[in-house]
PDB file of N, CA and C in Angstrom:
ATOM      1  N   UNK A  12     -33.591 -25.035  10.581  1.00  0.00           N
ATOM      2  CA  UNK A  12     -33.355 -23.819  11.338  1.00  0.00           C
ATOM      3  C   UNK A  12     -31.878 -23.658  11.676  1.00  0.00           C
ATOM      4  N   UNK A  13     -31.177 -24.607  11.935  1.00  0.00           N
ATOM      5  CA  UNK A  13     -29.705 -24.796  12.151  1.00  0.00           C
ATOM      6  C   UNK A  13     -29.281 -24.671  11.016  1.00  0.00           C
ATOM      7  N   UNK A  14     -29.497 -24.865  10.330  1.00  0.00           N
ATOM      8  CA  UNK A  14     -28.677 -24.955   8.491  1.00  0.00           C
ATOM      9  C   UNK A  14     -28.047 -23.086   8.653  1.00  0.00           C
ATOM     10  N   UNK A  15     -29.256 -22.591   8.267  1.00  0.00           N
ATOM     11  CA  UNK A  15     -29.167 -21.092   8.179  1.00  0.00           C
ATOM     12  C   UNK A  15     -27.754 -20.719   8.928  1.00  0.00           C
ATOM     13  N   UNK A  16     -28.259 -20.845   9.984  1.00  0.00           N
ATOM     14  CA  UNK A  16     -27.374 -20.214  11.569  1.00  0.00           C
ATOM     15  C   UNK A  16     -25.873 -20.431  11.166  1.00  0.00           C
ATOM     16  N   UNK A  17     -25.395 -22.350  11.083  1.00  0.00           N
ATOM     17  CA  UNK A  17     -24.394 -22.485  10.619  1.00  0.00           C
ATOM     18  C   UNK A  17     -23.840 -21.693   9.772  1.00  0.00           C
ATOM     19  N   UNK A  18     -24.329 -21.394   8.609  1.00  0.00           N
ATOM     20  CA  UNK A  18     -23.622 -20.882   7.256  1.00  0.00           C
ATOM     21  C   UNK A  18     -23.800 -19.236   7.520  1.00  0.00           C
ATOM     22  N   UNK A  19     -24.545 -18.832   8.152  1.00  0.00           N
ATOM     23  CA  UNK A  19     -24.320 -17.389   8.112  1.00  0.00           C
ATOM     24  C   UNK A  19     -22.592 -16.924   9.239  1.00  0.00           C
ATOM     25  N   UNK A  20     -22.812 -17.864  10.141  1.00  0.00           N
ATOM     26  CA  UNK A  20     -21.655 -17.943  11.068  1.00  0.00           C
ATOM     27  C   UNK A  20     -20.378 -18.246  10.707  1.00  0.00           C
ATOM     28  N   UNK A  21     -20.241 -19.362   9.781  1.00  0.00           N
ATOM     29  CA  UNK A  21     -19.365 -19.689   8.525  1.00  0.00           C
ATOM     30  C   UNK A  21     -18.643 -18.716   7.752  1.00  0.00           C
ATOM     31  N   UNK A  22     -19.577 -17.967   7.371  1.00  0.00           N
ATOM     32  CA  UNK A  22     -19.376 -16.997   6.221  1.00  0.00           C
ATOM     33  C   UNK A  22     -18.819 -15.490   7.117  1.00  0.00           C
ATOM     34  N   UNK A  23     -19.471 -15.157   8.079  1.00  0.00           N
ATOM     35  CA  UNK A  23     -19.326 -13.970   9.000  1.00  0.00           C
ATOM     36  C   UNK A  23     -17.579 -14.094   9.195  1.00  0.00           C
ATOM     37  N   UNK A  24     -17.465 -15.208   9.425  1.00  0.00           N
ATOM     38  CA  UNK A  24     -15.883 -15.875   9.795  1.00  0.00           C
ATOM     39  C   UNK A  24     -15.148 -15.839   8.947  1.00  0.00           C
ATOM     40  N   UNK A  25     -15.230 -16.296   7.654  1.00  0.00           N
ATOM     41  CA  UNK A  25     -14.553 -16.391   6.858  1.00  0.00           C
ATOM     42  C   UNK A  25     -14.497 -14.719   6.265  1.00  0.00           C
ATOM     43  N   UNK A  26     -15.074 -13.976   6.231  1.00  0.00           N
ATOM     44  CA  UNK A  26     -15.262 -12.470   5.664  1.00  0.00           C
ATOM     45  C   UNK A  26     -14.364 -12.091   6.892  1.00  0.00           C
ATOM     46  N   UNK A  27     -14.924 -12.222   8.038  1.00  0.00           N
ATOM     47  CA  UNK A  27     -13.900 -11.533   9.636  1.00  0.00           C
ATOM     48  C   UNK A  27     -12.051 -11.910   9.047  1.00  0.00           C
ATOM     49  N   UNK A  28     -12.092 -12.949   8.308  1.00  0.00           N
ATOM     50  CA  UNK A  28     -10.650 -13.321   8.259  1.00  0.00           C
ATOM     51  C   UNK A  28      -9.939 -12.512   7.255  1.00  0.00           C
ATOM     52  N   UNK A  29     -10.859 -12.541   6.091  1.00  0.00           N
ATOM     53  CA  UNK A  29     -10.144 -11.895   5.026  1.00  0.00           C
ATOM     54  C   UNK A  29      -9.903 -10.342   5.468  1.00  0.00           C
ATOM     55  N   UNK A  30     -10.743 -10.225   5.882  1.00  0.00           N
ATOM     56  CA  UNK A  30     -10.340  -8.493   6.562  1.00  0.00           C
ATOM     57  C   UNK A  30      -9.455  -8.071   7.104  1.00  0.00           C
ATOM     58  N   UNK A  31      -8.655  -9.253   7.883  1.00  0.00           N
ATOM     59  CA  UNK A  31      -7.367  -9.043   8.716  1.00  0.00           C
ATOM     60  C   UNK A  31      -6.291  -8.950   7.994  1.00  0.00           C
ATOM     61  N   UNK A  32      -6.370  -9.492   6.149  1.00  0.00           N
ATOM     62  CA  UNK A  32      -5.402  -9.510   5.966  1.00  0.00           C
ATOM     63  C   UNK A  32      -5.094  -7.992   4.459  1.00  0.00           C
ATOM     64  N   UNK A  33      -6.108  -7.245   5.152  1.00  0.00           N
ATOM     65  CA  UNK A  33      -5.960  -6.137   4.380  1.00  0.00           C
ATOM     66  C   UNK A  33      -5.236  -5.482   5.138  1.00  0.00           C
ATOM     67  N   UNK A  34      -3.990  -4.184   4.773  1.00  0.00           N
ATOM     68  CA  UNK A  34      -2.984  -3.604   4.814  1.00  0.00           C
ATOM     69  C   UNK A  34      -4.266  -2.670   5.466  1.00  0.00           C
ATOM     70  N   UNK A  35      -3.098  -2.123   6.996  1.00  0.00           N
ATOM     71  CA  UNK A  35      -3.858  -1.621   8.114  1.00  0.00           C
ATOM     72  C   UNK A  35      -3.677   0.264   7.686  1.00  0.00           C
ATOM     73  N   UNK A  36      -3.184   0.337   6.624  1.00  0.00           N
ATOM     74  CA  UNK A  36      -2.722   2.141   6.463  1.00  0.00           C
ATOM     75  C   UNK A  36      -3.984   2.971   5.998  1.00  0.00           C
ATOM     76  N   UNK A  37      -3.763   4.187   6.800  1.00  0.00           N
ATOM     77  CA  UNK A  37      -4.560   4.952   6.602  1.00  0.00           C
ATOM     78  C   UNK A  37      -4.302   6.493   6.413  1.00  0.00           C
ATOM     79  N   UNK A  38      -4.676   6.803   4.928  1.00  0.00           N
ATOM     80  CA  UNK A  38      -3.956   7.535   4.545  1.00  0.00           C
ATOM     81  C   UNK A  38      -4.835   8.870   5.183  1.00  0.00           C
ATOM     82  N   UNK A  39      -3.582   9.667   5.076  1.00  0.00           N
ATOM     83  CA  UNK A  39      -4.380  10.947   5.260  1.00  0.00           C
ATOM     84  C   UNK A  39      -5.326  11.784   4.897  1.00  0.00           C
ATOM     85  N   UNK A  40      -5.810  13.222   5.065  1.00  0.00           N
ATOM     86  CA  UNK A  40      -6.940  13.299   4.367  1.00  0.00           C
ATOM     87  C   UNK A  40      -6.571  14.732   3.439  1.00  0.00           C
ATOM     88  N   UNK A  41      -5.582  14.739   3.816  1.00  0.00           N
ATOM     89  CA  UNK A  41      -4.736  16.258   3.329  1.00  0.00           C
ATOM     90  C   UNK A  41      -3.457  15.781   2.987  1.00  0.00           C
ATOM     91  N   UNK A  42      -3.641  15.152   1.848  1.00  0.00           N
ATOM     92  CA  UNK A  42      -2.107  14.634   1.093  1.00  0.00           C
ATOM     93  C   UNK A  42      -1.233  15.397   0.610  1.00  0.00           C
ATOM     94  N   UNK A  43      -0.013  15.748   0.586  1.00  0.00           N
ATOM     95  CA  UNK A  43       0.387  16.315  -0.450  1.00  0.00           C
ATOM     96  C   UNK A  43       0.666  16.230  -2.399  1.00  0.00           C
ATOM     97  N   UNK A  44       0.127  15.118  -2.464  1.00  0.00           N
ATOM     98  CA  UNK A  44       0.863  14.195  -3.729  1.00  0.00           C
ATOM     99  C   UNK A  44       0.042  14.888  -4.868  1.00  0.00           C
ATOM    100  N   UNK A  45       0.354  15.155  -6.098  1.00  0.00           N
ATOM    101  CA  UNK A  45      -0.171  15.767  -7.015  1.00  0.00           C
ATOM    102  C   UNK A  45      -1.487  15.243  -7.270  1.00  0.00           C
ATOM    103  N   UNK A  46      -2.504  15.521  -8.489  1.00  0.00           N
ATOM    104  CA  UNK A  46      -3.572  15.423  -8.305  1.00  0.00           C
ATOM    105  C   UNK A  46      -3.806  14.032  -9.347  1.00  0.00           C
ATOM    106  N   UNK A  47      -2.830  13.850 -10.333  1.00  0.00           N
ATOM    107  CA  UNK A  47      -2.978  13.697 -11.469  1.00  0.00           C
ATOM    108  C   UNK A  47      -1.393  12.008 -11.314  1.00  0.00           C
ATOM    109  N   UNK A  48      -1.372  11.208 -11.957  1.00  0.00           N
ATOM    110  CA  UNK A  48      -0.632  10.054 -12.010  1.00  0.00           C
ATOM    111  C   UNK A  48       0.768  10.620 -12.352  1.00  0.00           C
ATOM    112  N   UNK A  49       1.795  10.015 -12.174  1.00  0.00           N
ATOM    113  CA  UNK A  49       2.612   9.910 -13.008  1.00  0.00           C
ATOM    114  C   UNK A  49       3.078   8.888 -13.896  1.00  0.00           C
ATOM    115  N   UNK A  50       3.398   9.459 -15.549  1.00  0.00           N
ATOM    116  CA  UNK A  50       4.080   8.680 -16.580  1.00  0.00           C
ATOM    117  C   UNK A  50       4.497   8.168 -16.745  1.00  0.00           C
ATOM    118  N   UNK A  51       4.950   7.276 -17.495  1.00  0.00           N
ATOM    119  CA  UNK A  51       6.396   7.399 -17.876  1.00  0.00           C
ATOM    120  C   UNK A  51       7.754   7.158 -17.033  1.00  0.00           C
ATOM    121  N   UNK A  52       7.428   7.189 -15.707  1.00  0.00           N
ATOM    122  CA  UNK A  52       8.473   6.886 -14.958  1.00  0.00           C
ATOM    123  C   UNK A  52       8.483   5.337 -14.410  1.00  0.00           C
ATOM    124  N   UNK A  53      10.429   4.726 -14.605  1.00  0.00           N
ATOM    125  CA  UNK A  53      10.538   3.563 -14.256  1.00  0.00           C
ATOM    126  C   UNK A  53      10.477   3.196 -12.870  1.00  0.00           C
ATOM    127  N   UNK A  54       9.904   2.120 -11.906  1.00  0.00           N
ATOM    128  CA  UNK A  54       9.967   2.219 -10.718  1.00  0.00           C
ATOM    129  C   UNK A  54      10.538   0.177 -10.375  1.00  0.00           C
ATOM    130  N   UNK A  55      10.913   0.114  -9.319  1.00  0.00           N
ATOM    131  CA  UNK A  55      11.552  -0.993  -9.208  1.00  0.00           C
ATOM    132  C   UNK A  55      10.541  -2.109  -8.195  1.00  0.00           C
ATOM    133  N   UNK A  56       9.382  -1.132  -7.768  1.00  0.00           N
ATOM    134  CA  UNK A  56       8.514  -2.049  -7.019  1.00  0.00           C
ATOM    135  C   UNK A  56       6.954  -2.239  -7.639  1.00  0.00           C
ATOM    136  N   UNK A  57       6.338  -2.603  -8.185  1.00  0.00           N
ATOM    137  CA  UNK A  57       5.105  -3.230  -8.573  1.00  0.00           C
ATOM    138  C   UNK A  57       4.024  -2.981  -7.755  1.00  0.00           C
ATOM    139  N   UNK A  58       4.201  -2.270  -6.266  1.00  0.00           N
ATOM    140  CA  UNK A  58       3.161  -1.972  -5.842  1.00  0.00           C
ATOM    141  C   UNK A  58       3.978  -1.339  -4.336  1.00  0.00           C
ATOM    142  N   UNK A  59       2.657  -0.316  -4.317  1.00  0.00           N
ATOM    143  CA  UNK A  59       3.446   0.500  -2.735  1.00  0.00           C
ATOM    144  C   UNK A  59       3.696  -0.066  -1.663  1.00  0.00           C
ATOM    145  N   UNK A  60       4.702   0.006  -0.992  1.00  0.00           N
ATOM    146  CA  UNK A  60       5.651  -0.892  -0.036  1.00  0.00           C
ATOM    147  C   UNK A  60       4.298  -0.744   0.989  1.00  0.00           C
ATOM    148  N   UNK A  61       4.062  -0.141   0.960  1.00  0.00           N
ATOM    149  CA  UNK A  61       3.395   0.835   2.761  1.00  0.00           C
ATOM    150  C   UNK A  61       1.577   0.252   2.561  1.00  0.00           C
ATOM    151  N   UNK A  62       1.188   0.508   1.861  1.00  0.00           N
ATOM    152  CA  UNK A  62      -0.229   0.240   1.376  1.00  0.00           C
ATOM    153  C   UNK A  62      -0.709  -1.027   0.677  1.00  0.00           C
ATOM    154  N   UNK A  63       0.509  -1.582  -0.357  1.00  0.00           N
ATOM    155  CA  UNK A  63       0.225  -2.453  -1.169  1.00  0.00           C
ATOM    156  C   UNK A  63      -0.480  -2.017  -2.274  1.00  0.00           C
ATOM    157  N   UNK A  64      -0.614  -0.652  -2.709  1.00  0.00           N
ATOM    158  CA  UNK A  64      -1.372  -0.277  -3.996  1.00  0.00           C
ATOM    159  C   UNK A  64      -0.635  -0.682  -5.202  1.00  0.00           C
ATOM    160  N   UNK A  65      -1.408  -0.977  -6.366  1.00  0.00           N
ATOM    161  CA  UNK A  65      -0.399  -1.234  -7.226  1.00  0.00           C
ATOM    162  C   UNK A  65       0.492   0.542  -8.153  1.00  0.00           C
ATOM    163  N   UNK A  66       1.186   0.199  -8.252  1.00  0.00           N
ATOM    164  CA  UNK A  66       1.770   1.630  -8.164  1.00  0.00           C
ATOM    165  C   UNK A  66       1.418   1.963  -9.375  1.00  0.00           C
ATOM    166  N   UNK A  67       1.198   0.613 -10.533  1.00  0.00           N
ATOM    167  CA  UNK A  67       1.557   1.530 -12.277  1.00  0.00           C
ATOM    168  C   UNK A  67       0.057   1.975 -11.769  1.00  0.00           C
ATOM    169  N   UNK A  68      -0.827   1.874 -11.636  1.00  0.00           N
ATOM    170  CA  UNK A  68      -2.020   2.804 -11.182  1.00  0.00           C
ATOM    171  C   UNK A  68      -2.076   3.743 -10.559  1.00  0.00           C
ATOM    172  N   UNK A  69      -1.759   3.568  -9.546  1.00  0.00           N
ATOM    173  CA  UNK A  69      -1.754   5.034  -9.141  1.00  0.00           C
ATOM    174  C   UNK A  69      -0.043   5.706  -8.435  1.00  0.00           C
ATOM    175  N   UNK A  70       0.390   5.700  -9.469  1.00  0.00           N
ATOM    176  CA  UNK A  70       1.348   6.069  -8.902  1.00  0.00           C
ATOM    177  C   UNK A  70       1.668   7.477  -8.959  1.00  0.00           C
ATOM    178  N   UNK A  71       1.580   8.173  -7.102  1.00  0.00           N
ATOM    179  CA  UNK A  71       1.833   9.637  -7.371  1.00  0.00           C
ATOM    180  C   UNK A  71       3.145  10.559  -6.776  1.00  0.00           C
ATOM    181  N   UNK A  72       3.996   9.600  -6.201  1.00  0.00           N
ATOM    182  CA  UNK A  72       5.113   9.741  -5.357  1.00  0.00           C
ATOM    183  C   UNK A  72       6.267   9.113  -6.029  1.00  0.00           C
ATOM    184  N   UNK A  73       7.412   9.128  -5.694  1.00  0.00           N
ATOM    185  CA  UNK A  73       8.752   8.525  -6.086  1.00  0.00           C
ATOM    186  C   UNK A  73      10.219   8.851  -4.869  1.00  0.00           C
ATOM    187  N   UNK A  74      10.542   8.154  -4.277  1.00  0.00           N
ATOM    188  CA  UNK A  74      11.946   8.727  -4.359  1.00  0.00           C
ATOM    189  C   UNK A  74      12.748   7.604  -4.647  1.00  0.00           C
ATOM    190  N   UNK A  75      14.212   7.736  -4.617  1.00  0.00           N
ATOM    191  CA  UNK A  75      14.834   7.336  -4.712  1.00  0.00           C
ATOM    192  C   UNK A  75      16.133   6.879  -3.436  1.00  0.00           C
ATOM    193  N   UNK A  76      16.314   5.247  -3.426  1.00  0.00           N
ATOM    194  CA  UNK A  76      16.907   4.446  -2.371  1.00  0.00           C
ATOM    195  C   UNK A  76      17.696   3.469  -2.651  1.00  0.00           C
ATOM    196  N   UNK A  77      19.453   3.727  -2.292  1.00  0.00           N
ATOM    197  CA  UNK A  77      20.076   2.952  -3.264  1.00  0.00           C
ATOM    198  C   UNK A  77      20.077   2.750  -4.602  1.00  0.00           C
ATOM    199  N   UNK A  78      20.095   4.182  -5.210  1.00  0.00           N
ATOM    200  CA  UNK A  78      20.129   4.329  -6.208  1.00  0.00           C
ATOM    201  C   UNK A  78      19.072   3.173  -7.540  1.00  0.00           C
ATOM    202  N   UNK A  79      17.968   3.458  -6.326  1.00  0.00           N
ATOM    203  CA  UNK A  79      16.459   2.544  -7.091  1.00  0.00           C
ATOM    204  C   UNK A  79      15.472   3.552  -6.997  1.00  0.00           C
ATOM    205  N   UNK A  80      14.341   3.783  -7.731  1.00  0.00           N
ATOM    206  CA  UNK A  80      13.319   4.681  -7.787  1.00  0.00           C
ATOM    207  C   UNK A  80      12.676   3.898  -7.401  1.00  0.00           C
ATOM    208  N   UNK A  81      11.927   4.390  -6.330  1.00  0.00           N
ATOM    209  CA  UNK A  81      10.231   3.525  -5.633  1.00  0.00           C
ATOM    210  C   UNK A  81       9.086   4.588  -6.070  1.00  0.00           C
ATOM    211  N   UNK A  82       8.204   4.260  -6.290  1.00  0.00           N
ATOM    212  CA  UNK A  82       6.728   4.803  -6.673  1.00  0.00           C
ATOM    213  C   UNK A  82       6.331   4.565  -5.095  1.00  0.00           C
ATOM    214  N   UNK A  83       5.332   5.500  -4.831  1.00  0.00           N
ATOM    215  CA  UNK A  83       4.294   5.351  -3.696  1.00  0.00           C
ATOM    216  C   UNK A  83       2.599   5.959  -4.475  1.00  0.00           C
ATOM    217  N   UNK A  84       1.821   5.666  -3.873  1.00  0.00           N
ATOM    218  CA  UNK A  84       0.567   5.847  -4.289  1.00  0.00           C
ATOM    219  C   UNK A  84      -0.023   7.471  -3.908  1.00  0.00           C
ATOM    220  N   UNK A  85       1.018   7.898  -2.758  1.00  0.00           N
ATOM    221  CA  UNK A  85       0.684   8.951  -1.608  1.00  0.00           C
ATOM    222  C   UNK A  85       2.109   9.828  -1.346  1.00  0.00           C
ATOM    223  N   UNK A  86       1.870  10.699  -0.729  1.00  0.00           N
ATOM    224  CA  UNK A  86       3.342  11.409   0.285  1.00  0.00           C
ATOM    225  C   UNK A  86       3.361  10.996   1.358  1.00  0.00           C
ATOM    226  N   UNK A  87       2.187  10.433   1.889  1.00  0.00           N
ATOM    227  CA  UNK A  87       2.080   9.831   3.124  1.00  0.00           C
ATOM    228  C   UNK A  87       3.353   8.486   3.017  1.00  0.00           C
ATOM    229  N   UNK A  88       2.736   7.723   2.224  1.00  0.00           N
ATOM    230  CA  UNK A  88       3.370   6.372   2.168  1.00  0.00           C
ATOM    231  C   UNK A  88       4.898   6.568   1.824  1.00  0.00           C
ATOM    232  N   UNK A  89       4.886   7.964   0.381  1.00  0.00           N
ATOM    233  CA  UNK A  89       6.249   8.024   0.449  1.00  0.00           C
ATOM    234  C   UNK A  89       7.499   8.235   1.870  1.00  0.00           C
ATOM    235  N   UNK A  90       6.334   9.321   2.972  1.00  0.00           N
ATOM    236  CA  UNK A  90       7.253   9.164   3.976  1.00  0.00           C
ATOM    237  C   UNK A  90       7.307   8.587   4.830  1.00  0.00           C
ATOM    238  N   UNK A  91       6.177   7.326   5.067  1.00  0.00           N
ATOM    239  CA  UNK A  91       6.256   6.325   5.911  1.00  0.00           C
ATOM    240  C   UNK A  91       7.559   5.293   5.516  1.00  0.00           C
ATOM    241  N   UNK A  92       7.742   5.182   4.437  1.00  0.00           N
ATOM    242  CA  UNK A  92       9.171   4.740   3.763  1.00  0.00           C
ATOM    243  C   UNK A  92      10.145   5.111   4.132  1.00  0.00           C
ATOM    244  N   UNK A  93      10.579   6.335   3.930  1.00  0.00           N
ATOM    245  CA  UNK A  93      11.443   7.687   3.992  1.00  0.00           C
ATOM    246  C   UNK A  93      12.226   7.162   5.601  1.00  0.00           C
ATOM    247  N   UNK A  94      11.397   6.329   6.332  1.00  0.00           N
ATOM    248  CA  UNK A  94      11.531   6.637   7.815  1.00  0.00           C
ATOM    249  C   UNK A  94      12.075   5.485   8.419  1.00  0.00           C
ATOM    250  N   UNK A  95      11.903   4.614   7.742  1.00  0.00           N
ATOM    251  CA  UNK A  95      12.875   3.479   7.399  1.00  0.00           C
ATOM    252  C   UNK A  95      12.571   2.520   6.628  1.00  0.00           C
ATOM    253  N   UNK A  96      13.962   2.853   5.166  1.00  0.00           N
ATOM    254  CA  UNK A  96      13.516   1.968   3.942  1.00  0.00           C
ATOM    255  C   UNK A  96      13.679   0.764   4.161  1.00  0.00           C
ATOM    256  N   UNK A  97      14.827   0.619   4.485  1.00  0.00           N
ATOM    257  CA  UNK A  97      15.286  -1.072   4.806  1.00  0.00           C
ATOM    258  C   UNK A  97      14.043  -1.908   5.114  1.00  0.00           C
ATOM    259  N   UNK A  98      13.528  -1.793   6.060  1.00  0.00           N
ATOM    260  CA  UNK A  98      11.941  -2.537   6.078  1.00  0.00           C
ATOM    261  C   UNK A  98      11.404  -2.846   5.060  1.00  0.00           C
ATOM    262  N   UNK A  99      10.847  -2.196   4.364  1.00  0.00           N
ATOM    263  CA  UNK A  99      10.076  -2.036   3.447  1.00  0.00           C
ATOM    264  C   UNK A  99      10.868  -2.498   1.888  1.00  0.00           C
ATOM    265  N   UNK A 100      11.969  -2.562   1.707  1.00  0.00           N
ATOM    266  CA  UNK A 100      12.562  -2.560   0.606  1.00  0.00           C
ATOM    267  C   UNK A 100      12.389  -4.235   0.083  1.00  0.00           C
ATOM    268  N   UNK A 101      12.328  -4.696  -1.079  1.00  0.00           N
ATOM    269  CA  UNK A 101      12.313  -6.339  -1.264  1.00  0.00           C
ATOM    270  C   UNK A 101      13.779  -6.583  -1.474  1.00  0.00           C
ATOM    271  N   UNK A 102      13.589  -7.882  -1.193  1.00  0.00           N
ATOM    272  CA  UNK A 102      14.900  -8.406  -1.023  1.00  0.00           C
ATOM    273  C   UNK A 102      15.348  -9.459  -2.308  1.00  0.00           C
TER     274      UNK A 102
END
């Protein structure tokens, strides 16, 4: 009867943990960002600063910072960036 209890409590915990370490953003529900990916374009980060999406997937935003192009997944994320890159930028 204890066996059960343990391991469901175990597991509840270990799931409670991994959850914390998902990226807390929440995008809006009225984006501006086109509907459709973009191409073809070079970007210098591997995944959205703000979200952690990987960008060659969905990448629907871009600007440019220090003369580097960033992809964002969103307009949201692009302007959560926008607002201060330095944070967000890799080093």
């Amino acid at each position: 009867m204890k066996s059960p209890i343990i391991v469901a409590a175990l597991l509840s915990i270990s799931l409670f943990s991994c959850a914390k370490e998902t990226p807390q953003v929440k995008h809006k529900s009225h984006m501006s960002s086109s509907k459709e990916n973009l191409n073809n374009i070079k970007v210098v980060n591997e995944e959205d600063p703000i979200c952690h999406m990987k960008t060659a997937e969905f990448l629907k935003d871009t600007t440019m910072y220090k003369d580097k192009m960033y992809g964002f997944c969103s307009a949201y994320c692009k302007d959560e960036f926008k607002k201060s890159p330095e944070k967000y930028v890799q080093k």
